[in-house]
Amino acid sequence: MIRPFRGWISGFLKAASALLLALYGFWILSLIALRYVDPPTTGVQMQRRIEAIFSRTRYRKRYTFVPLERISPNLQHAVIAAEDGHFYRHHGIDWEQVEKVVQESNETGKLARGASTITQQLVKNLFFTTHRNPVRKAFEYTLAPLADAILGKRRSLELYLNVIEWGPGVFGAQAAAEYHYHARADQLDREQSARLAACLPSPRRRRPARMNQYSAAILERMVQVGW
């Protein structure tokens, strides 16, 4: 009985290892391709489509990929100030913020906030879903440094601003500008950009017009770093 059981365990571990290697191979090849090719869809976009099918609700996806130079610098700066102030200093993971979160969690006994970088959020949006689980987080932590190395900062920011959710079925800066302000992504001013950035923690619930306090804080952060 013991030998067949050990053989089964050994076979399972080999199969799991092979699957894991295949997954990482797929993800790495995808990141290399994404240096040059704009994604036609993402994991989160597919998630929203499936959710709509199962809930039998109407779903319309708004998604237009535009190059970074056609996205207002105001929005670029506002999103970095809001989501990842150390974006240009880390290599995919902001270990300084991770350490702060761990310390706060130890002091309060609960996880008060996240420490995901723009690169981690990009990986999540491209390859995974919004559902929280430790396995996805582990993949994020290993893939984010690879994404940072393969894509570089400019392309990572370009992809992120084009794929993140900004409302029900609204993905990317161009769609967000049209949906919320009836404008193009390159026309967004500082106030509009800060309000859009303030929606990102909960983009399907928050509306730019209601983000008075948080958008003011984002504008203050932008001024502090010279933007």
XYZ file of C-alpha atoms in Angstrom:
227
model
C 0.000 0.000 0.000
C 2.803 2.421 0.866
C 4.739 2.049 -2.410
C 1.741 2.699 -4.722
C 0.821 5.695 -2.570
C 4.343 7.085 -2.802
C 4.325 6.499 -6.537
C 1.040 8.373 -6.855
C 2.408 11.280 -4.830
C 5.593 11.350 -6.895
C 3.599 11.343 -10.127
C 1.334 14.115 -8.886
C 4.301 16.299 -7.890
C 5.961 15.769 -11.257
C 2.754 16.676 -13.090
C 2.240 19.748 -10.889
C 5.842 20.862 -11.477
C 5.471 20.410 -15.231
C 2.240 22.410 -15.209
C 3.842 25.185 -13.170
C 6.811 25.377 -15.544
C 4.439 25.477 -18.515
C 2.462 28.308 -16.916
C 5.571 30.370 -16.251
C 6.764 29.681 -19.770
C 3.450 30.945 -21.135
C 3.516 34.043 -18.930
C 7.116 34.899 -19.825
C 6.462 34.469 -23.561
C 3.323 36.592 -23.195
C 5.282 39.376 -21.488
C 7.894 39.296 -24.250
C 5.125 39.551 -26.852
C 3.490 42.392 -24.912
C 6.596 44.504 -25.384
C 5.462 44.914 -28.988
C 1.809 43.790 -29.223
C -1.159 45.482 -27.550
C -3.396 42.985 -25.711
C -6.771 42.388 -27.389
C -8.209 41.359 -24.006
C -7.116 40.590 -20.443
C -7.918 38.207 -17.615
C -10.071 40.774 -15.824
C -11.923 41.689 -19.021
C -12.736 38.009 -19.609
C -13.818 37.726 -15.966
C -16.312 40.571 -16.373
C -17.710 39.029 -19.549
C -18.216 35.659 -17.846
C -19.774 37.290 -14.778
C -22.260 39.084 -17.010
C -23.183 35.847 -18.770
C -23.791 33.997 -15.506
C -25.747 36.877 -13.975
C -27.667 37.411 -17.236
C -26.955 41.125 -17.202
C -26.257 43.364 -20.153
C -22.559 43.946 -20.707
C -20.770 46.345 -23.023
C -17.005 46.519 -23.071
C -15.377 49.874 -23.797
C -11.696 49.392 -24.588
C -9.486 51.393 -26.942
C -5.731 50.993 -26.644
C -3.782 54.213 -27.191
C -0.016 54.871 -26.996
C 1.358 56.528 -23.879
C 1.968 59.815 -25.696
C -1.798 60.036 -26.280
C -2.515 59.784 -22.556
C -2.361 63.048 -20.637
C 0.771 63.399 -18.470
C -1.647 64.655 -15.809
C -3.286 61.236 -15.695
C 0.044 59.420 -15.773
C 1.282 61.446 -12.810
C -2.000 61.212 -10.889
C -2.132 57.423 -11.184
C 1.473 57.012 -10.086
C 0.923 59.404 -7.160
C -2.216 57.509 -6.123
C -1.205 53.901 -6.741
C 2.570 53.580 -6.610
C 4.653 56.561 -5.523
C 7.882 54.546 -5.806
C 7.097 53.250 -9.311
C 10.345 54.497 -10.841
C 12.438 53.310 -7.890
C 11.472 49.657 -7.410
C 11.837 46.623 -9.654
C 8.286 45.341 -9.586
C 7.859 44.965 -5.820
C 7.981 47.873 -3.379
C 9.576 46.088 -0.460
C 9.594 49.291 1.614
C 5.795 49.435 1.437
C 5.501 45.693 2.046
C 7.530 46.103 5.242
C 5.268 48.947 6.388
C 2.133 46.886 5.753
C 3.560 43.942 7.678
C 4.435 46.214 10.590
C 0.968 47.806 10.591
C -0.642 44.371 10.432
C 1.381 43.166 13.401
C 0.396 46.237 15.386
C -3.320 46.177 14.560
C -3.822 42.436 14.150
C -5.363 42.799 10.698
C -4.305 43.687 7.156
C -5.330 47.327 6.857
C -4.195 48.027 3.294
C -2.412 46.522 0.340
C 1.047 47.234 -1.016
C 0.576 46.239 -4.647
C 2.667 48.151 -7.160
C 1.505 49.224 -10.597
C 3.504 46.302 -11.995
C 1.744 43.807 -9.717
C -1.636 45.244 -10.649
C -0.713 45.013 -14.319
C 0.164 41.322 -13.914
C -3.139 40.733 -12.110
C -5.154 42.474 -14.820
C -3.376 40.735 -17.691
C -3.286 37.158 -16.427
C -5.625 36.749 -13.463
C -8.894 38.044 -12.010
C -9.914 40.397 -9.225
C -10.685 37.488 -6.870
C -8.343 37.570 -3.894
C -6.460 34.438 -2.915
C -2.946 33.623 -1.650
C -2.037 31.625 -4.772
C -2.687 34.568 -7.088
C -0.719 36.842 -4.778
C 2.235 34.432 -4.838
C 2.182 34.445 -8.633
C 2.031 38.250 -8.628
C 5.119 38.498 -6.425
C 7.129 36.234 -8.721
C 5.859 37.635 -12.021
C 6.081 41.358 -11.201
C 9.918 41.483 -11.215
C 9.909 39.554 -14.500
C 7.376 41.988 -15.969
C 9.453 44.962 -14.813
C 12.608 43.512 -16.375
C 10.972 42.434 -19.648
C 8.633 45.372 -20.268
C 10.473 48.277 -18.665
C 8.817 51.199 -16.899
C 7.417 53.031 -19.920
C 5.733 50.008 -21.481
C 4.482 48.784 -18.089
C 2.833 52.151 -17.457
C 1.414 52.246 -20.987
C -0.117 48.795 -20.617
C -1.431 49.518 -17.137
C -3.166 52.741 -18.120
C -4.773 50.968 -21.067
C -6.101 47.850 -19.359
C -7.206 48.845 -15.866
C -10.885 49.093 -15.023
C -12.463 52.539 -14.730
C -16.130 51.721 -14.473
C -18.603 48.986 -15.501
C -17.116 47.620 -18.716
C -14.790 50.627 -18.978
C -11.155 49.673 -19.511
C -8.245 52.017 -20.060
C -7.603 55.743 -20.109
C -9.244 56.460 -23.469
C -12.483 54.695 -22.573
C -12.462 56.306 -19.112
C -12.004 59.807 -20.543
C -14.849 59.258 -23.005
C -17.165 57.610 -20.482
C -16.671 60.013 -17.572
C -15.754 63.296 -19.297
C -16.684 62.955 -22.998
C -13.093 63.770 -23.840
C -9.956 62.108 -25.179
C -7.310 60.695 -22.868
C -4.819 63.374 -23.939
C -7.255 66.166 -22.999
C -7.605 65.334 -19.301
C -6.612 68.155 -16.966
C -5.133 67.817 -13.476
C -8.458 67.840 -11.649
C -10.061 65.257 -13.929
C -6.963 63.066 -13.760
C -6.824 63.138 -9.976
C -10.510 62.224 -9.756
C -10.059 59.306 -12.141
C -7.037 58.088 -10.185
C -9.069 58.296 -6.979
C -11.531 55.760 -8.411
C -8.974 53.006 -9.013
C -9.227 51.202 -5.652
C -12.889 50.484 -6.424
C -13.546 51.494 -10.040
C -16.993 49.942 -10.432
C -18.390 51.690 -7.354
C -16.619 55.024 -7.236
C -17.428 57.969 -9.487
C -14.990 60.821 -10.239
C -17.499 63.495 -9.251
C -17.672 62.132 -5.692
C -13.917 61.857 -5.115
C -13.416 65.334 -3.650
C -11.289 64.483 -0.615
C -9.144 61.745 -2.116
C -8.541 63.634 -5.370
C -7.348 66.623 -3.341
C -4.861 64.364 -1.555
C -3.619 63.027 -4.892
C -3.162 66.554 -6.248
C -1.146 67.403 -3.144
C 1.095 64.375 -3.689
C 1.636 65.449 -7.301
C 2.730 68.916 -6.179
C 5.100 67.426 -3.606
C 7.033 65.519 -6.270
C 7.025 68.425 -8.730
C 4.210 67.369 -11.065
